[in-house]
Short mmCIF file of C-alpha atoms (C1' of nucleotides) in Angstrom, two decimals:
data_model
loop_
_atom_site.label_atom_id
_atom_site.label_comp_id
_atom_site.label_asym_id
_atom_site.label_seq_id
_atom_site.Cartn_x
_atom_site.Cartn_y
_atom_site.Cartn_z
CA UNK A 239 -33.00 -39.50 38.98
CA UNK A 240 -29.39 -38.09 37.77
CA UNK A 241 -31.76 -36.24 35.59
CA UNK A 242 -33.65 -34.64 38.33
CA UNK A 243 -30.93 -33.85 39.73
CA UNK A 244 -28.70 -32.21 37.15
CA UNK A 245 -31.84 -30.14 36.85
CA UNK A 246 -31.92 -28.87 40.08
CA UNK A 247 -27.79 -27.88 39.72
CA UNK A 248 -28.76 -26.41 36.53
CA UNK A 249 -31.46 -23.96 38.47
CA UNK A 250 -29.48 -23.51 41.51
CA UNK A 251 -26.18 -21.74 39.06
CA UNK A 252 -28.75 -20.27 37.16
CA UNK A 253 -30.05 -18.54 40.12
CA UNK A 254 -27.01 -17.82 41.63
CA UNK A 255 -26.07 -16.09 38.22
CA UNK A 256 -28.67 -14.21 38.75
CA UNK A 257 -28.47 -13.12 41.88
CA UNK A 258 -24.70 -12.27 41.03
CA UNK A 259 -25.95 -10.36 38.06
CA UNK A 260 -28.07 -8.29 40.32
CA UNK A 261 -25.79 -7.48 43.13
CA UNK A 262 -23.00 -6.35 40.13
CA UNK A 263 -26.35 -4.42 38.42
CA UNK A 264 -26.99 -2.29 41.86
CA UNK A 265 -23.19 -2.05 42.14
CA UNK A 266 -22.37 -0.58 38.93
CA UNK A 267 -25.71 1.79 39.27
CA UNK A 268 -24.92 2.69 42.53
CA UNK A 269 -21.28 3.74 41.47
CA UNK A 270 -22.84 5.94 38.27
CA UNK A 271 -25.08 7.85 41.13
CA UNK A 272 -22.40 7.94 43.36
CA UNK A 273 -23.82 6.71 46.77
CA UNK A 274 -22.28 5.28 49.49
CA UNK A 275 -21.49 1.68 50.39
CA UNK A 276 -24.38 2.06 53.22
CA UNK A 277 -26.55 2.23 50.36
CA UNK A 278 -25.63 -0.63 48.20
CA UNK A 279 -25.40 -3.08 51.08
CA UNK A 280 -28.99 -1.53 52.31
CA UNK A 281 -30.10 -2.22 48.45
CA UNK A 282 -28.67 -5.79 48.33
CA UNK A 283 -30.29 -6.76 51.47
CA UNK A 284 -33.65 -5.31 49.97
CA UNK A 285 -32.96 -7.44 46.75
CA UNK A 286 -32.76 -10.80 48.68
CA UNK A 287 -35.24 -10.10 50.88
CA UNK A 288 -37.46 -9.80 47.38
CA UNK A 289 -35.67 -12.62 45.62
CA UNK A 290 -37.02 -15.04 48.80
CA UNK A 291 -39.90 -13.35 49.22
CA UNK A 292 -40.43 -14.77 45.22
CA UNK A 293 -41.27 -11.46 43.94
CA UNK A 294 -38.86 -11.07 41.20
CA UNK A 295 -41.21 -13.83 39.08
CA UNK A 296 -42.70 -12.18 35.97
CA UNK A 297 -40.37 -8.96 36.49
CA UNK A 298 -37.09 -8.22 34.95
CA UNK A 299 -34.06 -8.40 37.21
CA UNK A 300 -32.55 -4.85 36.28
CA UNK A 301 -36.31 -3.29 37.15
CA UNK A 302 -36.12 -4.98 40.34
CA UNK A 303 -32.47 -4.34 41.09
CA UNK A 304 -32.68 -1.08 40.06
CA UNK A 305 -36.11 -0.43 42.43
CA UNK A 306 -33.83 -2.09 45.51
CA UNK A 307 -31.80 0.61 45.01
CA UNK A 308 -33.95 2.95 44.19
CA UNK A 309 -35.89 2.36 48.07
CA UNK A 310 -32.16 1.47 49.68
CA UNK A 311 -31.60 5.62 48.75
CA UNK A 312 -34.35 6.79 50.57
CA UNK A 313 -34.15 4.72 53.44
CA UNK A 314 -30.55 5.75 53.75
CA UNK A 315 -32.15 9.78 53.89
CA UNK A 316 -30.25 10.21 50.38
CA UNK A 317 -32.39 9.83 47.49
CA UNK A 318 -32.22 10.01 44.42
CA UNK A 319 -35.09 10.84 42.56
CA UNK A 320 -36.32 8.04 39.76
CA UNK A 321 -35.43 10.36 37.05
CA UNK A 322 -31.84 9.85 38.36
CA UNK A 323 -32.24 6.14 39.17
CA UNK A 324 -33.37 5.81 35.36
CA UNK A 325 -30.65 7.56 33.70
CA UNK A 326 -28.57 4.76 34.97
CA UNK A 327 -30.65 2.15 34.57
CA UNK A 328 -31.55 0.13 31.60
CA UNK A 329 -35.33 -0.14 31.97
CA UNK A 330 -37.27 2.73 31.90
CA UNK A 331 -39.31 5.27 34.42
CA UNK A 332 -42.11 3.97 34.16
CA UNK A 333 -41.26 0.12 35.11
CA UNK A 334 -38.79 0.69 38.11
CA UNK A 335 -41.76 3.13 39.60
CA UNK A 336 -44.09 -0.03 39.58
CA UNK A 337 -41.87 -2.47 40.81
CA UNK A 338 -40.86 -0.31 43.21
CA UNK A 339 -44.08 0.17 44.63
CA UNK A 340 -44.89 -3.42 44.75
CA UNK A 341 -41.61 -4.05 46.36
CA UNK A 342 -42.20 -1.75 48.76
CA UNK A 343 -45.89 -3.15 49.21
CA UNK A 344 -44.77 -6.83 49.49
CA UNK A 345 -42.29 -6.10 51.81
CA UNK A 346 -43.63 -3.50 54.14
CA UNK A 347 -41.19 -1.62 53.69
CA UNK A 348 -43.35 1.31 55.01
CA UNK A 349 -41.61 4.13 52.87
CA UNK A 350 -42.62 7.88 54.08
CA UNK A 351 -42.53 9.97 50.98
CA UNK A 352 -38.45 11.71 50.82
CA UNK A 353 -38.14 15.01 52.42
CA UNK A 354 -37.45 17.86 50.32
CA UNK A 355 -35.09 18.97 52.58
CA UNK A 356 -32.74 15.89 51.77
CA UNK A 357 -32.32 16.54 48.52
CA UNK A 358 -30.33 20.50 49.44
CA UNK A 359 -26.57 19.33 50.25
CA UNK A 360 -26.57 17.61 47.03
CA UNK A 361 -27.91 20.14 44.62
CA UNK A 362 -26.40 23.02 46.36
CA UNK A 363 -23.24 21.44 46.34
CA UNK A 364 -23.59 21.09 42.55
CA UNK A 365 -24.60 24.12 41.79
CA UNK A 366 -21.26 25.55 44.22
CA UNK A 367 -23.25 28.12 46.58
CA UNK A 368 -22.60 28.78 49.73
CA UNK A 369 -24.15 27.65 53.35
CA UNK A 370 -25.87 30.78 53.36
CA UNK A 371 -27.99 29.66 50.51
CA UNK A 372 -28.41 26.18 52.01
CA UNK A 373 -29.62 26.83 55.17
CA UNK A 374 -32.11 29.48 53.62
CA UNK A 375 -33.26 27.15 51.22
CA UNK A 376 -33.68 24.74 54.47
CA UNK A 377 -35.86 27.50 56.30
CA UNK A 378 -38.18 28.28 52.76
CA UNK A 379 -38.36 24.28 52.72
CA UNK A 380 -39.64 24.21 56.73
CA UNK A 381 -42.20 27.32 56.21
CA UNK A 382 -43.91 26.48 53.15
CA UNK A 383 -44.38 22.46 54.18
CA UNK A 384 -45.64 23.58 57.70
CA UNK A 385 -48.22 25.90 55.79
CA UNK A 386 -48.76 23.12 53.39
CA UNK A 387 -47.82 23.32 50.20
CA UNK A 388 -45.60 20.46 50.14
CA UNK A 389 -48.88 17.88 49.51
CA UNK A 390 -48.77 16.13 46.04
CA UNK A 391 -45.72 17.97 44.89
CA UNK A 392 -42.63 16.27 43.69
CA UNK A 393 -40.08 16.57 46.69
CA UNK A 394 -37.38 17.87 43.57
CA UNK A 395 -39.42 20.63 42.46
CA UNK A 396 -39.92 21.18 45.93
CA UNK A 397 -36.66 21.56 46.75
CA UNK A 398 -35.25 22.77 43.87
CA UNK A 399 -37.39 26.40 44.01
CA UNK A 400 -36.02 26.43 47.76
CA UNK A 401 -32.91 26.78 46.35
CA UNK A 402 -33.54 29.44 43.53
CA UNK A 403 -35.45 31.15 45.96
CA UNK A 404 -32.80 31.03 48.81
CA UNK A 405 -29.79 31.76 45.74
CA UNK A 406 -31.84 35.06 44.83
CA UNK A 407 -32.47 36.22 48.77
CA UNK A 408 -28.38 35.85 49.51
CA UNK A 409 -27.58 37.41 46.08
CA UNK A 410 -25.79 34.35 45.07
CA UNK A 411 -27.96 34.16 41.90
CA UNK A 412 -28.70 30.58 39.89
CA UNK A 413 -30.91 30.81 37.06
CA UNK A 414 -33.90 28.70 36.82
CA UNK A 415 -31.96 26.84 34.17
CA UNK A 416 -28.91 25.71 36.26
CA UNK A 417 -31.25 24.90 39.44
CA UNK A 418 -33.61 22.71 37.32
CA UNK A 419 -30.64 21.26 35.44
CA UNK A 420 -29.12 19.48 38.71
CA UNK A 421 -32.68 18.61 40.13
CA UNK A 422 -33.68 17.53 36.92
CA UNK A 423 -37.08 19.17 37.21
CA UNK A 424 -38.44 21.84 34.65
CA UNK A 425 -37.68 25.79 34.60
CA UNK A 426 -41.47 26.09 34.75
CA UNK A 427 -42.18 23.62 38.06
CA UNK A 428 -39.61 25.87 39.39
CA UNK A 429 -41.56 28.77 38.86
CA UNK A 430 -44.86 27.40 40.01
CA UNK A 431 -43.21 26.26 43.06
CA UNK A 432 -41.13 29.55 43.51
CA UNK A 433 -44.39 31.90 43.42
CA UNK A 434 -46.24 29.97 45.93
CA UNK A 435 -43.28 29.60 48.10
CA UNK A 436 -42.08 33.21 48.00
CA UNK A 437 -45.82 34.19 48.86
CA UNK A 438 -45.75 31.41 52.10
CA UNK A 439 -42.48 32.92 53.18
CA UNK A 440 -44.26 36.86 52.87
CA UNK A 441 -41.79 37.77 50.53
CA UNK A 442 -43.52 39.26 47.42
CA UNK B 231 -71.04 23.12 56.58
CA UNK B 232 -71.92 21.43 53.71
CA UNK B 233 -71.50 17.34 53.82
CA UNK B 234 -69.00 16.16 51.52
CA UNK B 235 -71.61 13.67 50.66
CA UNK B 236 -73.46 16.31 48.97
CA UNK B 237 -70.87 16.96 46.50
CA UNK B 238 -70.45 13.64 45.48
CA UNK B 239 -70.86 13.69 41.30
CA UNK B 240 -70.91 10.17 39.57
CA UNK B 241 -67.99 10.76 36.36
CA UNK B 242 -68.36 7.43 34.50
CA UNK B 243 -69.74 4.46 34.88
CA UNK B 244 -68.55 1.14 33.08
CA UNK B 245 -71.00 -1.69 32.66
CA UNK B 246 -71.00 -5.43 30.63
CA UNK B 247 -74.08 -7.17 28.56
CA UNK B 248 -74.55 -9.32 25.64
CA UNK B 249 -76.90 -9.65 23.35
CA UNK B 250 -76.64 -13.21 23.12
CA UNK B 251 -75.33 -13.67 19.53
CA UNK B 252 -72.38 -14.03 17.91
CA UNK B 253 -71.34 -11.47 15.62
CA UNK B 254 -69.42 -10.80 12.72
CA UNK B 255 -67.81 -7.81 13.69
CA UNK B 256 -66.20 -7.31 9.83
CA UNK B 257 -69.19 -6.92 8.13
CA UNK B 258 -70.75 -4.60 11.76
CA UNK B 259 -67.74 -2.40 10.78
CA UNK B 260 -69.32 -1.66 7.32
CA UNK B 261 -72.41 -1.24 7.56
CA UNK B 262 -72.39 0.80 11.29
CA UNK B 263 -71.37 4.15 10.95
CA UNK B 264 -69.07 5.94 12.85
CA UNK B 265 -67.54 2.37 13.89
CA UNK B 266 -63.47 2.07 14.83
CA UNK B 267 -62.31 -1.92 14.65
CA UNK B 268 -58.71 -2.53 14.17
CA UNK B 269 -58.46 -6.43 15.58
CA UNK B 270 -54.99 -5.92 15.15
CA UNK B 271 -54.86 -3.86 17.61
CA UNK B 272 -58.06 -4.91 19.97
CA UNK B 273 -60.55 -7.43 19.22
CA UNK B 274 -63.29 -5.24 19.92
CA UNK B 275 -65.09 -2.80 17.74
CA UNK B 276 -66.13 0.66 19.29
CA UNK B 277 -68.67 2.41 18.66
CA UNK B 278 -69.50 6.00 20.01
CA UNK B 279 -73.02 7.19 21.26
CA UNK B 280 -73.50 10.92 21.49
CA UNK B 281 -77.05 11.62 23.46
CA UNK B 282 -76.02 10.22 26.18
CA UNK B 283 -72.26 10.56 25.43
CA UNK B 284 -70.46 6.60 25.68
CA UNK B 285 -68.43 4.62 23.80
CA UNK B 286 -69.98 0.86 23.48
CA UNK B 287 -66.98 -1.79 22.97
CA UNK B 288 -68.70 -4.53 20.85
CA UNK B 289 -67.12 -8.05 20.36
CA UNK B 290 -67.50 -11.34 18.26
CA UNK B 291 -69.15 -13.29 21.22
CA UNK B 292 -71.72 -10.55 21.14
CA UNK B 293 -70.78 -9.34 24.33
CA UNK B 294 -70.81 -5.86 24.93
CA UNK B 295 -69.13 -3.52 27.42
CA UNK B 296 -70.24 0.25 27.96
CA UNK B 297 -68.16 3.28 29.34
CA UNK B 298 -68.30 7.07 29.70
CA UNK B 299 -71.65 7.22 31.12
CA UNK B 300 -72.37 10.04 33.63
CA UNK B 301 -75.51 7.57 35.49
CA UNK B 302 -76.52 4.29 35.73
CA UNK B 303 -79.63 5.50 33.57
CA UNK B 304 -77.57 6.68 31.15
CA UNK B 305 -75.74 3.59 30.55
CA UNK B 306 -79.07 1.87 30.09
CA UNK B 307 -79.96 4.88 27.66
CA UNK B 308 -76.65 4.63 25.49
CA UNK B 309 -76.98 0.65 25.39
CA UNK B 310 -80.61 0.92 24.10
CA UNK B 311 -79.36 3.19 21.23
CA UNK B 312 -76.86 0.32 20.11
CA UNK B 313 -79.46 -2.33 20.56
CA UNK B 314 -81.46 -0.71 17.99
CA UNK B 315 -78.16 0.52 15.94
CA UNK B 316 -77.83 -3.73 15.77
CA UNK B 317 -81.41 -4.43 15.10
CA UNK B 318 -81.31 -2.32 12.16
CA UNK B 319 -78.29 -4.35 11.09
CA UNK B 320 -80.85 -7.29 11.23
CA UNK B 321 -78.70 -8.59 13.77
CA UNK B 322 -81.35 -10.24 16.40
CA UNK B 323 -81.09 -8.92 19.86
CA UNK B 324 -82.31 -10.49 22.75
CA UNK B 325 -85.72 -8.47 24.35
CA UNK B 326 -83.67 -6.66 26.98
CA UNK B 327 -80.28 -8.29 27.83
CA UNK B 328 -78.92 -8.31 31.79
CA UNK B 329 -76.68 -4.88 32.18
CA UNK B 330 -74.40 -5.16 35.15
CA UNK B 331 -72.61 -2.01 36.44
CA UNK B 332 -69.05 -3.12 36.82
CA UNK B 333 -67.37 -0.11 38.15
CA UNK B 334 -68.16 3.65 38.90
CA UNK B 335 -65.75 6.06 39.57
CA UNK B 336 -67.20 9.16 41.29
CA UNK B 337 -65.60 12.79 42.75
CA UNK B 338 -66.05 14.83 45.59
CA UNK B 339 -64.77 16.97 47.46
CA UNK B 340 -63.96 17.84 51.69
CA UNK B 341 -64.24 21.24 51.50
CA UNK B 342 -60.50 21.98 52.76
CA UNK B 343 -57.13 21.12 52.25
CA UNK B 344 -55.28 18.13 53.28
CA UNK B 345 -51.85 17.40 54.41
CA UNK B 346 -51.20 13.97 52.58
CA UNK B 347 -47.78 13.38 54.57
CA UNK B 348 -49.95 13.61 58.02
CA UNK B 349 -52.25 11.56 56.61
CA UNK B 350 -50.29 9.32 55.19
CA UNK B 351 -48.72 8.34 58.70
CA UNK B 352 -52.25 9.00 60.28
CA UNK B 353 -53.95 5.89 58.26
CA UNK B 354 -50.60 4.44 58.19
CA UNK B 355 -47.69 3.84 55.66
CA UNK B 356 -49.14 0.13 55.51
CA UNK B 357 -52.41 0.86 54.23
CA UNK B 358 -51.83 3.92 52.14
CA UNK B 359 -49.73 4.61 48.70
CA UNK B 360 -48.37 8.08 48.37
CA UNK B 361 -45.39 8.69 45.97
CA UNK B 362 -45.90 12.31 44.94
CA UNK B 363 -43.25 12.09 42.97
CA UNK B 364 -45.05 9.77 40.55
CA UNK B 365 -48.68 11.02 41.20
CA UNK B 366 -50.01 13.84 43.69
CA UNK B 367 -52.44 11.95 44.90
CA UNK B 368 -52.88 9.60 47.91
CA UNK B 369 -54.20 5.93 47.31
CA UNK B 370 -56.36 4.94 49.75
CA UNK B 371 -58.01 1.36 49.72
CA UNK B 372 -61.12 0.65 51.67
CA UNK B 373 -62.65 -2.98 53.19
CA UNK B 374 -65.59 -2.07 53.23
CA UNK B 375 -67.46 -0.93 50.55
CA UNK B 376 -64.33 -2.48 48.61
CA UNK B 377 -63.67 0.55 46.68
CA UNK B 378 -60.13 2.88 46.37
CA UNK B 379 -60.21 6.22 46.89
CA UNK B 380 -57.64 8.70 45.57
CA UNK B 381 -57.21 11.65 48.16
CA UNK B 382 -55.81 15.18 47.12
CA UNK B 383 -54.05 17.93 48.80
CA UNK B 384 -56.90 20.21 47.47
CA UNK B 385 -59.60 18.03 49.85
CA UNK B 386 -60.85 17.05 46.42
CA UNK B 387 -61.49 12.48 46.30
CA UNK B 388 -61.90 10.43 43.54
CA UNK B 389 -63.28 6.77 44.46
CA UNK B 390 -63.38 4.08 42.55
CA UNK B 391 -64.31 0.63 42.21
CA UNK B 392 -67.80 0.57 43.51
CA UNK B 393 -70.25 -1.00 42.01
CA UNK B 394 -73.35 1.11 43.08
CA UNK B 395 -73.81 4.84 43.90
CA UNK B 396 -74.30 4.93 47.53
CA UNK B 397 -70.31 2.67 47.63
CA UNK B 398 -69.16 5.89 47.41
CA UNK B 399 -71.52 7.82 49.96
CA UNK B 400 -70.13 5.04 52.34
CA UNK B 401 -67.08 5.52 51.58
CA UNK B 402 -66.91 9.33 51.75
CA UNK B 403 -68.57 8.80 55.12
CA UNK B 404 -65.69 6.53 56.30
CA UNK B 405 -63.17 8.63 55.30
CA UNK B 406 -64.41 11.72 56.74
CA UNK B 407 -64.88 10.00 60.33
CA UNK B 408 -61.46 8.40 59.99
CA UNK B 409 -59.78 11.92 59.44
CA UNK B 410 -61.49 13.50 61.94
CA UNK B 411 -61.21 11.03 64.34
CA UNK B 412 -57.09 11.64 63.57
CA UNK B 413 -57.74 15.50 63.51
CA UNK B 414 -56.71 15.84 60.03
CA UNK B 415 -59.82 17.62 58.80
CA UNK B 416 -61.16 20.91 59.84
"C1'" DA C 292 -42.90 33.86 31.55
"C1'" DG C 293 -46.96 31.51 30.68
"C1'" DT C 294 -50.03 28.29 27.70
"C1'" DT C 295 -51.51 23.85 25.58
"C1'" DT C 296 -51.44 19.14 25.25
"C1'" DA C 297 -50.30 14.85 27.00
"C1'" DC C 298 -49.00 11.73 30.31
"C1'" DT C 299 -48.81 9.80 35.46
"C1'" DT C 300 -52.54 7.08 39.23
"C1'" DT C 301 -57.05 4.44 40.61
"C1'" DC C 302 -61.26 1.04 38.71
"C1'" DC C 303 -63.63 -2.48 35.49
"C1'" DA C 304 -65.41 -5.49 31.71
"C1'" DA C 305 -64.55 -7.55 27.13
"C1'" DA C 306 -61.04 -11.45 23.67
"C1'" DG C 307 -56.70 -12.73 22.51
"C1'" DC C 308 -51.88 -12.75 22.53
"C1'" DG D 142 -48.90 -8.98 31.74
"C1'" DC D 143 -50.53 -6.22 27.36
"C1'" DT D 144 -53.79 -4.26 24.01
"C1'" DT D 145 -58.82 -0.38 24.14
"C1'" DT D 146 -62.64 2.59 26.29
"C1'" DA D 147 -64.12 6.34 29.70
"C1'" DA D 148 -63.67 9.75 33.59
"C1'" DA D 149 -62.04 12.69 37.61
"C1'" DA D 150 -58.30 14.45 40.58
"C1'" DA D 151 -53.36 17.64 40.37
"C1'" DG D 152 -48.56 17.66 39.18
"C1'" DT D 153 -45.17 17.63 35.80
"C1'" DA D 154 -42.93 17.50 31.09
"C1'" DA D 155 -42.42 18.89 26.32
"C1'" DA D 156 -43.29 22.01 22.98
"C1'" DC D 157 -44.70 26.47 21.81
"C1'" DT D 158 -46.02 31.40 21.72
#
DNA sequence: AGTTTACTTTCCAAAGC
DNA sequence: GCTTTAAAAAGTAAACT
């Protein structure tokens, strides 16, 4: 019987460890990407809700952690795209896209895909241009979805021609380099997605 | 105009048999040309059929599973071929072993363009999969026929899953009723 | 700036780790 | 869960020219 219940101690630390380890994981990433509290809190509650929900069996703790916070970005209208959530992160791509989907799946958590739109403060605020080149970027965004180009495309690449578009049109010039450098996306999806947008928008 | 049922093209078909013997698939690797068997790496030994084009995964319980077929006659065509491949082994063959189509994946195409966000919402989140960040297209999983059915913003399907032809005419039927019944077609 | 190749997703069977 | 096989869809990445 003390057995038994030593046991059952033994699994209740262990799984408070872990749960402790997991909250600290999301923490530290969530510092490295530099979101707000909202975020972490919204990522934590996603975590438990999985951890009861007994969906963490079979998966690694950092992939699932790192998923939570992954989805707590997007439902907080800030995301981050999984090529950021992987550079902090210590598994790779590839896993924290399939947990998160079968997170997201298990928990209903009903996620519409992120609007391109809500990745422009960030990006133009890291590549320093002005308003001008926001809100332009905001108006190629709204003219080439509503004509729809936006289907199947990567809401980064998306959003990062926008911006190279928007930089050239208020003569506040970024090269392809520097745009796809802070959206992480290639100089060439920038092209493709510049040519097709600049032809939406009437502009060639 | 045209019915998207028309354009439906079968792109491979997978299928299981047996010949009911076991092999020795060491010795099959000598003496078949053209054979690949690492059972390091997979205990199966592959073997590649070029009229009709398939590749035959062959394993010690003498079970044998078929893929890259373009029909269900050709996968009947291509297993024939390694029947006799085995016979000539003087590896005995039962007269014409059970094949059972496991899975046929198919394309097609609507004929227009699709907005996958509207759609997406239309079918809703609950049912649907659509992270075009991690694939373009939309993954869309049917009752009935139990089949999945990738949807592109080019109006151009894939299904899946099905286990005979006409699983995809249904389900290109369903799916074209469903978005016009939501207005997201024409 | 544009090309080629390779990888992402869906499905399924097989035997074995 | 993974390993291997095949095939389509379309987007993106890496490596080149």
């Amino acid at each position: 019987r003390l057995r038994k219940w030593q046991e059952r101690i033994r699994t209740k630390d262990a799984g408070e460890r872990n749960l402790q380890f997991a909250l600290s994981e999301i923490d530290r990433m969530a510092s490295a990407l530099g979101v707000p509290r909202s975020v972490r809190e919204v990522a934590s509650v996603i975590y438990r809700q999985a951890l009861s929900e007994d969906l963490i069996r079979g998966r690694s703790i950092e992939g699932v952690a790192t998923s939570c916070l992954y989805a707590g970005c997007r439902q907080e209208g800030i995301p981050r795209s999984l090529e950021e959530v992987t550079e902090v992160s210590r598994v790779g791509k590839k896993e924290i896209g399939r947990t998160y989907r079968y997170i997201a799946k298990e928990l209903s958590l009903e996620m519409k895909p992120a609007d391109p739109k809500e990745y422009v403060p960030r990006f133009c605020s890291d590549l320093e241009v002005s308003e001008e080149v926001k809100m332009k970027a905001i108006e190629i965004i709204d003219e080439s979805a509503e004509q729809g180009l936006l289907s199947g495309k990567s809401p980064t690449g998306f959003a990062a021609a926008a911006i190279y578009a928007a930089s050239l049109l208020c003569n506040e010039k970024k090269t392809q380099k520097e745009v796809a450098e802070v959206a992480q996306v290639t100089e060439v999806t920038i092209r493709n997605r510049y040519q097709e947008q600049i032809e939406a928008m009437g502009l060639n | 105009m045209t019915d998207p049922k028309d354009t439906i093209n079968i792109e491979n078909v997978v299928a299981s048999t047996g010949i009911g013997q076991e092999l020795d698939l060491q010795s099959v690797a000598m003496d078949l040309e053209g054979a690949d068997y690492d059972p390091e790496q997979f205990p199966g030994l592959v073997y590649r059929t070029q009229n009709p084009k398939s590749a035959a995964l062959i394993f010690r319980s003498g079970k044998i599973v078929c893929t890259g077929a373009k029909s269900t006659d050709d996968v009947h065509e291509s297993l024939r071929i390694v029947f006799d491949k085995l016979r000539e082994l003087q590896i005995q063959v039962n007269e014409d072993p059970e094949i059972v189509v496991q899975n046929i994946v198919t394309s097609a195409d609507l004929g227009r363009n699709l907005n996958l966000n509207a759609i997406a919402i239309g079918l809703g989140l609950e049912n649907i999969e659509y992270e075009p960040e991690q694939f373009p297209g939309l993954v869309y999983r049917l009752d009935e026929p139990e089949v999945v059915a990738l949807l592109f913003g080019s109006g151009k399907l894939v299904i899946t899953g099905g286990k005979k032809p006409e699983d995809a005419e249904h389900a290109v039927d369903k799916i074209v009723s469903r978005l016009e019944d939501l207005g997201l077609l024409e």
